[in-house]
Amino acid sequence: MADRPSVAPRDPLLEPFAIKNVRFRNRIVSTSHASMLDEGGLPLERYQRYHEEKARGGLAMTMIGGSAMTSPDSSWGGGQLDLSSDRIIPHLAVLSERIHGHGAAVMCQVSHLGRRATSYGWNWLPVLAPSRVREARNRNFPKEMDDADIARIVRDYADAALRCVQGGLDGVETVTGGHLIGQFLSPRTNKRTDGFGGTPENRARFGLLVHEAIRKRVGDDAVVGIRFVIDEGVTDGSDFEDCLRLARIFEREGHIDYFNCIYGRMDTDLALAEDNMPGMFQRSAPYLGKVMQFRRETKLPLIHAGGIRDVATARHTIREGVVDLIGMTRAHIADPHIVNKIMRGEEERIRPCVGASYCLYKKVNCIHNASSGRETMLSHGVERASRSLKAVVIGGGPAGLEAARVCAERGHSVVLFEAAAKLGGQVLVATAAAERRDLIGIVDWRASELERLGVDVRTNCYAEAETVRGEMPDLVIVATGGIPDTDWLEGAELCDNVWDVLTGTVPGKNDVLVYDGTGRQAAASCALHLAQLGKSVCIATPDDALAIEMSYIDKSGFRKRFAKLGIRSVVDVRLEKVERRGNTLQATFRNELTGAESRLEASQIVVEHGTVPAADIYHELRHLSANDGITDIAFMVGGEEAAAPEPGSFLLHRIGDAVSSRDIYSSIYEAYRLCSKL
């Protein structure tokens, strides 16, 4: 193999930076987020290993404690670090020692949720806020804070910050946004007429008291920053000019060391999706222009994280002086070793963040990195097997690609058969929807890895039993996926499926009824695709709401676009049969709640009901295999390396949708944990 090119010595991402006495070895950080990996509010082994992996991967700093609780009345019901008592200090000490041991800095976000907290969980305490303004997303009615509440919570902030420093952390960061300090700053949520409301100076007063108290408790050496909204983006909130005035007040007081710039608000799912944590409906790095405008008006160092998914964008942002440290938080969930790969000249091997927002749906799980959030169970690096085997993988969808990759990393000789002309399987169908096109990164990254690993990939090759046996395999992995499930439906022959419509195999007609039997993205993407083509679309589901199996980011995005395009929806109805009525089709539904029958007519009916396993080759090979095609569950979830089969025999396993209809993550996770033991 030819020597890899050396990294340019002046790569802006690799230049060091310092805030006070804290030296950052490069410019890439992971910002605070609620990983949901805590145990009773404590950062125990699972939490620590997750952050340690990023430090091991080379970044400059990892921030812990998204929405960490300063006070007993600052809980949304679980999933936050609890900084409200000294019990957390020894655990922070272990965590910080681990992070520092890898050369990275570590800070913690300290916050009071204010009206974002809940009265119906954790300590069951009343929710507090500057004014009695209810948050639509959280739904609690807050008590307006009095002087005693203000004094107590200011002390709680300072105590929480001190615990972080006593635990060996390099500093702390507060947060404005929809949290309590931000609720005081914004005229949308601060209706007070006393010294804490009205003018920018009055609205900033609570935050100033908090930072003054923190600084007194932690001293001058600790770094203290603020995650600061630079524009709420709504007419009744703080616009850019108001936010700039507030920022200058905090700068002038001298208790903070940097701004971590964020945009927008977070009081609804849609606001979170479009402002704070951009998902698949938003372009990459959508707020950099506004951050650059803020940079020209302020003096303190800047951090920014918001849809920075790729190294090229991060490098541009640092090179152009937009910020001093760039947050690649979700990108590090996809690949915690980004910096090390840059330094080794392996930038092309970075596993891409594809913007699927799966990490906001299932803890910090990445849609195509099975190890993230599971560091106590799965390594981010595949260990070499004790012996080299011949492996045949059948199917080039996400499960098959991952199986082939992991087997090759184990040192096995791998052949992959794919019946279609292109690798990708159902991912190719998903990416036919414009808003999901970035999912192709799941396929492209693995195809590149298979080429690097020397896997023998054979497309346009339908594998039959004799073909497989002719390879003399020791391992056979069947990842043949599934086909659209319509056999259950009377009149299914009159209907089309989502695959055919999205890929253009079947054209959409002018009046379409889409039936969504899963609550996943497929049917919603199809409905949106048809409406964007100018079709009249109605979507029906047996669930009590649309998009029930999606993250709130995807769900809110689809709902907004459905509303804009006039896509009608019917919930709580199960499709029973389809009949032809003249020039139209009639669908008969049964209400899930009442059992009442109803009918809808359309020129075209598109049905999504998951898939049926396409596993003929598996059943043909079962009786020939050494294990009768049985994958032992105990071995799958916790076993050691499997014993090699006897000479002349092979072990047979099937994975992914070839077993049952699931999602991309399930297929990749299954492939990884099985093949890493074979």
XYZ file of C-alpha atoms in Angstrom:
678
model
C 0.000 0.000 0.000
C 1.333 3.453 -0.875
C 2.239 5.766 1.956
C -0.618 8.024 2.973
C -0.032 11.717 2.404
C 1.079 13.608 5.467
C -1.367 16.032 7.017
C -0.756 19.649 6.085
C 1.114 21.179 9.035
C -1.176 24.202 9.113
C -4.507 22.402 9.110
C -6.588 24.944 11.071
C -8.519 22.165 12.779
C -5.340 20.829 14.380
C -3.998 24.107 15.699
C -4.055 24.442 19.506
C -6.083 27.082 21.295
C -6.285 28.262 24.882
C -8.929 29.797 27.100
C -7.303 30.967 30.317
C -5.125 28.123 31.554
C -6.973 25.427 29.632
C -5.117 24.411 26.490
C -7.124 22.723 23.766
C -4.940 20.483 21.621
C -7.025 21.210 18.512
C -10.194 23.053 17.542
C -12.748 20.212 17.539
C -15.078 19.694 20.507
C -18.211 17.787 21.412
C -20.773 19.992 23.141
C -23.126 19.077 25.983
C -26.082 16.867 25.155
C -28.407 14.619 27.109
C -27.003 11.172 26.319
C -29.526 9.439 28.615
C -26.689 7.144 29.723
C -26.651 8.283 33.351
C -27.783 5.992 36.142
C -29.981 7.815 38.631
C -28.385 11.120 37.664
C -24.818 9.835 38.088
C -22.145 9.443 35.373
C -21.208 5.824 35.992
C -19.309 3.405 33.757
C -21.566 3.533 30.724
C -21.640 7.340 30.737
C -17.901 7.619 31.295
C -16.931 5.149 28.585
C -19.046 7.017 26.053
C -17.181 10.281 26.682
C -13.816 8.590 27.113
C -14.039 7.104 23.618
C -14.237 10.600 22.133
C -11.224 11.698 24.169
C -9.370 8.610 22.980
C -10.371 9.602 19.456
C -8.422 12.839 19.671
C -10.858 15.715 20.139
C -9.909 18.769 22.160
C -12.758 18.733 24.668
C -15.865 16.792 25.473
C -18.658 18.496 27.395
C -20.808 16.407 29.681
C -24.139 17.016 31.321
C -26.618 18.306 28.783
C -29.192 20.115 30.966
C -27.427 18.883 34.116
C -29.523 19.687 37.179
C -28.347 22.445 39.469
C -31.429 22.112 41.680
C -33.908 19.440 42.794
C -36.687 21.258 40.864
C -34.805 21.207 37.542
C -35.671 17.749 36.236
C -37.595 16.747 33.155
C -38.077 13.302 34.702
C -34.726 11.557 34.152
C -31.772 11.364 31.807
C -29.812 14.273 33.309
C -26.761 14.452 35.506
C -27.761 15.523 39.022
C -25.381 18.232 40.245
C -27.603 19.191 43.176
C -25.664 17.203 45.807
C -22.104 16.177 46.635
C -22.762 12.528 45.774
C -21.728 13.239 42.160
C -18.234 14.561 42.979
C -16.344 11.231 43.186
C -17.856 10.083 39.906
C -16.864 13.330 38.205
C -13.354 12.819 39.571
C -13.054 9.405 37.928
C -14.508 10.705 34.678
C -12.223 13.734 34.498
C -9.167 11.601 35.228
C -10.109 9.330 32.350
C -10.654 12.195 29.907
C -7.505 14.034 30.943
C -5.581 10.778 30.628
C -6.210 10.905 26.898
C -5.125 14.544 26.586
C -8.583 16.103 26.260
C -10.305 18.746 28.356
C -13.712 18.188 29.936
C -16.382 20.651 31.008
C -19.966 20.350 32.168
C -23.127 22.239 31.324
C -24.829 23.428 34.528
C -28.403 24.561 34.217
C -31.791 25.092 35.733
C -34.575 24.180 33.336
C -37.079 26.654 34.691
C -40.394 26.090 32.932
C -38.852 23.223 30.915
C -38.792 21.058 34.047
C -41.647 18.788 35.041
C -43.848 18.696 38.120
C -44.764 15.078 37.364
C -41.548 13.172 37.986
C -38.223 12.919 39.850
C -38.886 15.054 42.969
C -42.420 16.121 41.985
C -41.720 19.771 42.758
C -43.489 22.793 41.267
C -42.013 24.197 38.075
C -40.531 27.699 38.360
C -40.079 30.458 35.782
C -39.667 34.235 35.590
C -43.368 34.528 34.709
C -46.399 32.283 34.526
C -45.926 31.484 30.830
C -46.436 27.848 29.955
C -44.092 26.093 27.526
C -45.995 24.317 24.761
C -43.557 21.412 24.612
C -43.213 20.807 28.339
C -46.857 21.648 29.175
C -46.309 22.516 32.866
C -47.742 25.715 34.338
C -44.897 27.420 36.226
C -44.933 29.385 39.434
C -43.584 32.931 39.039
C -40.310 33.057 40.965
C -40.069 35.288 44.011
C -36.919 36.716 45.598
C -36.375 33.622 47.723
C -36.553 31.348 44.673
C -34.080 33.554 42.830
C -31.615 33.603 45.728
C -31.802 29.840 46.210
C -31.306 28.983 42.562
C -28.389 31.406 42.203
C -26.737 29.557 45.112
C -27.563 26.227 43.498
C -25.828 27.259 40.270
C -22.693 28.227 42.205
C -22.735 25.019 44.270
C -23.179 22.888 41.148
C -20.282 24.641 39.417
C -18.065 24.123 42.444
C -18.862 20.398 42.483
C -17.733 20.187 38.854
C -14.423 21.873 39.667
C -13.978 19.724 42.781
C -14.501 16.739 40.492
C -11.520 17.817 38.406
C -13.349 19.324 35.443
C -11.774 22.224 33.558
C -14.821 24.434 33.826
C -18.548 24.821 33.386
C -20.982 26.250 30.899
C -24.413 27.707 31.592
C -27.105 27.801 28.932
C -29.673 30.408 27.947
C -32.000 29.178 25.214
C -35.188 27.808 26.659
C -33.555 27.270 30.060
C -34.057 29.497 33.082
C -31.408 32.144 32.334
C -32.768 32.407 28.806
C -36.316 32.621 30.098
C -35.282 35.721 32.030
C -33.504 37.148 28.974
C -36.382 36.748 26.519
C -39.396 39.091 26.452
C -41.436 36.083 25.250
C -41.135 34.465 28.664
C -40.228 37.357 30.971
C -43.282 39.526 31.691
C -41.991 40.853 35.013
C -42.328 44.492 36.010
C -39.748 44.426 38.810
C -35.969 44.749 38.602
C -35.715 41.450 36.679
C -37.939 42.444 33.745
C -38.340 45.030 31.032
C -35.039 46.504 29.847
C -32.145 44.349 28.615
C -30.224 45.260 31.767
C -33.062 44.060 33.986
C -33.632 40.884 31.992
C -29.902 40.109 32.214
C -29.815 40.629 35.962
C -30.605 37.028 36.952
C -27.951 35.635 34.609
C -25.413 38.142 35.900
C -26.134 37.110 39.485
C -25.656 33.466 38.501
C -22.312 34.061 36.817
C -21.047 36.313 39.578
C -21.877 33.618 42.123
C -20.257 30.904 40.004
C -17.080 32.915 39.573
C -16.814 33.552 43.310
C -17.181 29.828 44.046
C -14.867 28.380 41.371
C -12.217 31.133 41.280
C -10.475 32.747 38.348
C -8.677 29.671 36.994
C -11.744 27.655 35.980
C -13.244 28.333 32.568
C -16.818 29.628 32.721
C -18.782 29.939 29.494
C -22.336 30.537 28.405
C -24.291 28.737 25.707
C -25.910 31.845 24.360
C -28.798 32.438 21.968
C -27.731 35.042 19.397
C -31.190 35.406 17.830
C -34.475 33.812 18.875
C -35.802 34.165 15.349
C -39.322 35.187 16.374
C -40.969 38.608 16.356
C -41.969 38.603 20.031
C -38.597 37.372 21.281
C -35.042 38.644 21.371
C -33.872 39.498 17.875
C -30.206 39.723 16.929
C -29.817 43.302 18.126
C -31.410 42.575 21.494
C -29.261 39.463 21.930
C -26.187 41.496 21.021
C -27.024 44.074 23.684
C -27.410 41.272 26.212
C -24.110 39.707 25.144
C -22.286 42.987 25.633
C -23.705 43.238 29.149
C -22.309 39.796 30.004
C -18.973 40.678 28.400
C -18.773 43.919 30.338
C -19.401 42.235 33.696
C -16.336 40.056 33.092
C -17.440 36.771 34.662
C -17.565 34.653 31.486
C -14.731 33.451 29.253
C -16.495 32.491 26.011
C -19.798 32.374 24.160
C -21.134 29.100 22.757
C -23.436 30.476 20.056
C -26.811 28.889 19.423
C -29.802 30.071 17.428
C -33.552 30.081 17.886
C -35.742 28.645 20.586
C -36.641 25.207 21.907
C -40.150 25.448 23.312
C -41.735 23.190 20.645
C -40.577 20.080 18.809
C -40.502 22.051 15.573
C -38.389 24.823 17.103
C -35.890 22.262 18.380
C -35.786 20.601 14.967
C -35.413 23.750 12.906
C -33.444 26.002 15.265
C -31.398 24.084 17.811
C -30.730 20.633 16.399
C -31.188 20.703 12.627
C -32.368 17.412 11.173
C -32.876 15.988 7.716
C -35.121 18.844 6.578
C -32.434 21.463 7.278
C -29.285 22.150 5.316
C -25.894 21.522 6.856
C -24.493 24.212 9.167
C -27.509 26.549 8.781
C -26.520 29.181 11.351
C -22.939 30.045 10.381
C -23.928 33.329 8.730
C -25.576 34.569 11.895
C -22.623 33.398 14.011
C -20.231 35.312 11.743
C -22.339 38.431 12.241
C -22.125 37.935 16.016
C -18.363 37.392 15.798
C -17.856 40.855 14.323
C -19.593 42.466 17.293
C -18.099 40.588 20.261
C -14.656 40.063 21.737
C -14.716 36.785 23.656
C -13.777 33.422 22.097
C -16.624 31.657 20.315
C -17.790 28.048 20.086
C -20.563 26.886 17.793
C -22.262 23.555 17.187
C -25.276 23.268 14.911
C -25.447 20.814 12.031
C -21.650 20.728 11.515
C -21.594 17.206 10.144
C -18.436 17.064 8.044
C -14.774 17.952 8.394
C -14.731 20.227 5.347
C -17.369 22.519 6.851
C -15.633 22.471 10.232
C -12.289 23.327 8.636
C -13.811 26.207 6.653
C -15.456 27.585 9.796
C -12.170 27.659 11.706
C -10.065 28.856 8.767
C -12.389 31.802 8.143
C -12.308 32.786 11.804
C -16.036 32.304 12.335
C -15.392 30.572 15.669
C -12.422 29.450 17.731
C -13.678 25.964 18.620
C -16.079 24.010 16.436
C -18.612 21.593 17.885
C -19.068 18.336 15.969
C -21.294 16.664 18.516
C -23.520 14.369 16.490
C -20.640 13.738 14.106
C -18.747 12.259 17.067
C -21.644 9.948 17.829
C -21.215 8.630 14.290
C -17.424 8.455 14.618
C -15.674 9.323 17.891
C -12.250 9.028 16.214
C -12.614 11.924 13.783
C -9.510 13.799 14.899
C -7.229 10.757 14.953
C -8.279 9.906 11.413
C -7.522 13.461 10.276
C -4.106 13.268 11.908
C -3.357 9.908 10.286
C -4.275 11.223 6.855
C -7.378 9.011 6.798
C -10.022 11.694 6.528
C -11.837 9.695 3.849
C -12.329 6.896 6.394
C -14.367 9.009 8.809
C -17.772 7.443 9.260
C -20.163 10.232 8.177
C -23.018 11.698 10.147
C -25.935 11.252 7.754
C -28.363 13.518 9.609
C -30.848 10.771 10.413
C -31.402 12.096 13.976
C -31.555 8.532 15.276
C -29.408 9.728 18.185
C -32.348 11.889 19.265
C -34.731 8.938 19.149
C -32.825 6.118 20.850
C -30.463 7.603 23.452
C -27.167 8.378 21.690
C -27.347 5.474 19.269
C -26.097 6.353 15.789
C -28.115 4.896 12.930
C -24.992 3.268 11.499
C -22.519 2.986 14.366
C -23.633 0.179 16.648
C -20.952 0.910 19.248
C -21.912 4.478 20.146
C -23.615 4.514 23.534
C -22.736 0.826 23.967
C -19.048 1.209 24.795
C -19.323 -1.157 27.772
C -20.582 -3.865 25.398
C -19.076 -3.160 21.979
C -15.678 -1.874 20.947
C -15.353 0.865 18.327
C -12.546 -1.186 16.795
C -13.055 -4.716 15.467
C -10.651 -7.254 16.963
C -8.835 -9.720 14.736
C -10.078 -13.286 14.976
C -7.825 -16.035 16.311
C -8.126 -17.807 12.950
C -8.924 -16.787 9.399
C -12.069 -18.181 7.800
C -13.788 -17.999 4.432
C -17.019 -16.002 4.746
C -19.817 -15.609 2.235
C -22.283 -12.773 2.746
C -25.488 -12.819 0.711
C -27.093 -9.402 0.312
C -25.623 -5.923 -0.085
C -28.034 -3.882 2.016
C -26.972 -2.281 5.312
C -26.917 -5.606 7.199
C -24.898 -7.410 4.545
C -22.472 -4.538 4.055
C -21.816 -4.329 7.790
C -21.434 -8.100 8.061
C -18.902 -8.126 5.222
C -17.000 -5.185 6.724
C -16.771 -6.679 10.191
C -15.816 -10.127 8.904
C -13.060 -8.590 6.785
C -11.821 -6.521 9.744
C -11.681 -9.791 11.702
C -9.217 -11.076 9.116
C -11.583 -13.362 7.239
C -11.626 -13.759 3.462
C -15.001 -12.395 2.371
C -17.169 -12.709 -0.727
C -20.341 -10.616 -0.927
C -23.125 -11.493 -3.384
C -25.665 -8.811 -4.329
C -28.414 -9.593 -6.821
C -28.938 -5.956 -7.830
C -26.633 -3.762 -9.881
C -25.888 -1.477 -6.923
C -25.141 -1.982 -3.266
C -27.531 -0.494 -0.734
C -30.725 -2.520 -0.582
C -33.621 -0.625 0.978
C -31.375 2.381 1.664
C -31.539 3.081 -2.075
C -35.323 3.268 -1.802
C -35.106 5.592 1.206
C -32.697 7.956 -0.550
C -35.089 8.318 -3.468
C -36.932 10.710 -1.119
C -35.112 14.034 -1.379
C -35.109 14.764 2.349
C -33.411 11.411 3.088
C -30.756 11.492 0.358
C -27.887 11.842 2.859
C -28.563 8.296 4.074
C -26.513 7.157 1.098
C -23.488 7.839 3.287
C -24.335 4.611 5.125
C -23.758 2.696 1.896
C -20.917 4.744 0.420
C -18.792 4.554 3.576
C -19.139 0.785 3.775
C -18.526 0.288 0.065
C -15.291 2.254 0.450
C -14.289 0.211 3.494
C -14.970 -3.053 1.648
C -12.733 -1.921 -1.185
C -9.979 -1.017 1.266
C -10.318 -4.374 3.013
C -10.185 -6.346 -0.235
C -13.677 -7.838 -0.029
C -14.734 -9.617 -3.217
C -17.981 -7.782 -4.057
C -20.076 -9.359 -6.805
C -23.075 -7.303 -7.907
C -25.656 -8.519 -10.439
C -25.092 -11.936 -8.914
C -28.054 -13.890 -7.576
C -26.614 -16.403 -5.131
C -28.027 -19.910 -5.228
C -27.204 -22.792 -2.912
C -24.750 -24.374 -5.331
C -23.045 -21.017 -5.890
C -22.533 -20.628 -2.166
C -21.310 -24.198 -1.656
C -18.877 -23.719 -4.514
C -17.095 -21.046 -2.484
C -16.249 -23.641 0.206
C -17.243 -21.261 3.020
C -16.719 -21.601 6.750
C -19.318 -18.898 7.436
C -22.435 -17.918 5.516
C -24.349 -14.782 6.483
C -27.745 -14.361 4.852
C -28.720 -10.672 4.693
C -31.159 -10.803 1.813
C -33.604 -8.348 3.354
C -37.296 -8.471 2.641
C -39.982 -7.571 0.157
C -43.014 -5.327 0.751
C -45.615 -7.073 2.898
C -49.038 -6.996 1.231
C -50.219 -10.623 1.472
C -52.391 -9.823 4.492
C -54.562 -7.417 2.507
C -57.645 -8.425 0.540
C -57.305 -6.652 -2.792
C -53.544 -6.168 -2.494
C -53.158 -6.757 -6.238
C -54.938 -3.438 -6.823
C -52.422 -1.506 -4.715
C -48.906 -0.213 -5.196
C -46.089 -0.212 -2.648
C -43.920 2.623 -1.391
C -40.776 1.195 -2.987
C -42.168 1.350 -6.499
C -43.616 4.830 -6.089
C -40.511 6.391 -4.530
C -38.153 4.919 -7.115
C -40.410 5.938 -10.011
C -41.125 2.370 -11.143
C -44.834 3.178 -10.726
C -45.963 6.756 -11.460
C -48.111 8.587 -8.975
C -51.691 9.341 -9.972
C -53.531 12.554 -9.235
C -55.520 11.305 -6.232
C -53.565 9.027 -3.880
C -54.308 7.305 -0.590
C -51.185 6.203 1.319
C -51.639 3.638 4.070
C -48.940 3.697 6.750
C -48.897 0.486 8.754
C -45.548 1.145 10.465
C -45.232 4.764 11.615
C -41.716 4.868 10.131
C -40.334 7.221 7.503
C -41.220 5.220 4.385
C -44.914 6.036 4.031
C -44.466 9.641 5.154
C -41.659 10.136 2.629
C -43.850 8.651 -0.093
C -46.791 10.899 0.788
C -44.545 13.958 0.822
C -42.931 12.953 -2.477
C -46.321 12.616 -4.171
C -47.599 15.914 -2.777
C -44.464 17.684 -3.981
C -45.319 16.378 -7.461
C -48.678 18.114 -7.196
C -50.767 15.059 -6.324
C -53.702 15.163 -3.926
C -52.672 12.939 -1.021
C -54.351 11.450 2.031
C -52.405 9.330 4.528
C -54.128 6.885 6.880
C -52.686 4.936 9.819
C -53.881 2.571 12.564
C -51.739 4.519 15.046
C -53.147 7.335 17.170
C -50.834 9.868 15.484
C -48.658 10.209 12.415
C -44.982 9.198 12.414
C -45.169 7.433 15.744
C -41.843 5.574 15.293
C -39.821 8.679 14.360
C -37.731 11.052 16.446
C -39.477 14.294 17.354
C -37.234 16.096 14.857
C -38.407 14.009 11.897
C -41.974 13.861 13.146
C -42.335 17.627 13.434
C -40.652 18.160 10.066
C -43.054 15.844 8.272
C -46.084 17.306 10.034
C -45.101 20.848 9.029
C -44.677 19.879 5.390
C -47.887 17.875 5.373
C -49.704 20.971 6.613
C -48.073 23.211 4.008
C -48.901 20.862 1.142
C -52.410 20.049 2.328
C -51.827 16.342 2.926
C -54.868 15.054 4.764
C -54.500 12.478 7.529
C -56.752 9.912 9.145
C -55.634 8.127 12.329
C -56.884 5.122 14.320
C -58.007 3.222 11.214
C -56.793 -0.187 10.047
C -56.983 -1.070 6.358
C -58.944 -4.271 5.736
C -59.607 -4.515 2.012
C -59.404 -2.679 -1.297
C -61.968 -3.013 -4.100
C -62.397 -1.481 -7.507
C -65.360 0.862 -7.914
C -65.567 2.002 -11.520
C -62.558 4.203 -12.247
C -61.512 4.459 -8.608
C -60.393 2.227 -5.773
C -62.282 1.943 -2.510
C -60.465 1.216 0.754
C -62.383 -0.218 3.703
C -61.090 0.635 7.173
C -61.926 -0.514 10.692
C -61.626 2.039 13.480
C -59.162 0.821 16.120
C -61.179 2.337 18.970
C -64.817 1.774 18.056
C -64.705 -0.975 15.446
C -66.769 1.200 13.124
C -66.299 0.662 9.403
C -65.407 3.519 7.047
C -64.401 3.896 3.414
C -62.156 6.161 1.378
C -61.802 6.333 -2.375
C -58.781 7.242 -4.484
C -57.363 6.679 -7.939
C -54.309 5.000 -6.422
C -53.676 3.275 -3.092
C -50.109 2.881 -1.848
C -49.535 0.450 1.009
C -46.640 0.361 3.493
C -46.687 -2.490 5.993
C -43.041 -3.371 6.506
C -41.456 -6.337 4.786
C -41.673 -10.112 4.579
C -38.292 -11.873 4.857
C -36.792 -12.847 1.494
C -35.032 -15.868 2.939
C -35.340 -18.652 0.375
C -31.563 -19.127 0.176
C -31.380 -19.408 3.953
C -33.935 -22.218 4.017
C -32.128 -24.000 1.170
C -28.862 -23.910 3.102
C -30.139 -24.777 6.575
C -29.902 -28.541 6.342
C -26.405 -28.224 4.874
C -25.050 -26.104 7.712
C -23.298 -27.274 10.869
C -25.665 -25.299 13.130
C -28.927 -25.818 11.208
C -28.975 -22.060 10.668
C -29.635 -21.413 14.363
C -28.155 -18.295 15.933
C -27.984 -18.892 19.659
C -29.441 -15.865 21.447
C -27.139 -16.190 24.457
C -24.148 -16.217 22.120
C -25.492 -13.260 20.164
C -25.950 -10.991 23.157
C -22.958 -11.973 25.267
C -20.924 -14.907 23.999
C -17.215 -15.082 23.264
C -15.666 -15.886 19.908
C -17.456 -18.759 18.165
C -15.672 -22.040 17.583
C -14.691 -22.690 13.985
C -16.813 -25.263 12.123
C -15.452 -28.676 11.251
C -13.563 -28.843 7.931
C -15.988 -29.139 5.026
C -18.913 -27.633 6.953
C -20.096 -24.088 7.522
C -21.974 -22.025 10.077
C -25.115 -20.314 8.787
C -26.709 -17.163 10.219
C -29.303 -14.721 8.951
C -29.630 -11.104 9.978
C -31.561 -7.914 9.341
C -34.861 -7.903 7.482
C -34.160 -11.431 6.312
C -35.287 -12.288 9.854
C -38.029 -9.706 10.407
C -38.976 -6.193 9.347
C -37.046 -3.660 11.431
C -34.947 -0.548 10.773
C -31.450 0.301 9.543
C -29.954 0.537 13.015
C -31.306 -2.855 14.062
C -29.795 -4.479 10.982
C -26.379 -2.906 11.451
C -26.318 -3.573 15.192
C -27.238 -7.222 14.601
C -24.552 -7.620 11.950
C -21.875 -6.006 14.116
C -22.450 -7.893 17.342
C -22.792 -11.255 15.561
C -19.896 -10.967 13.136
C -17.516 -9.485 15.716
C -17.645 -12.912 17.418
C -17.340 -15.134 14.329
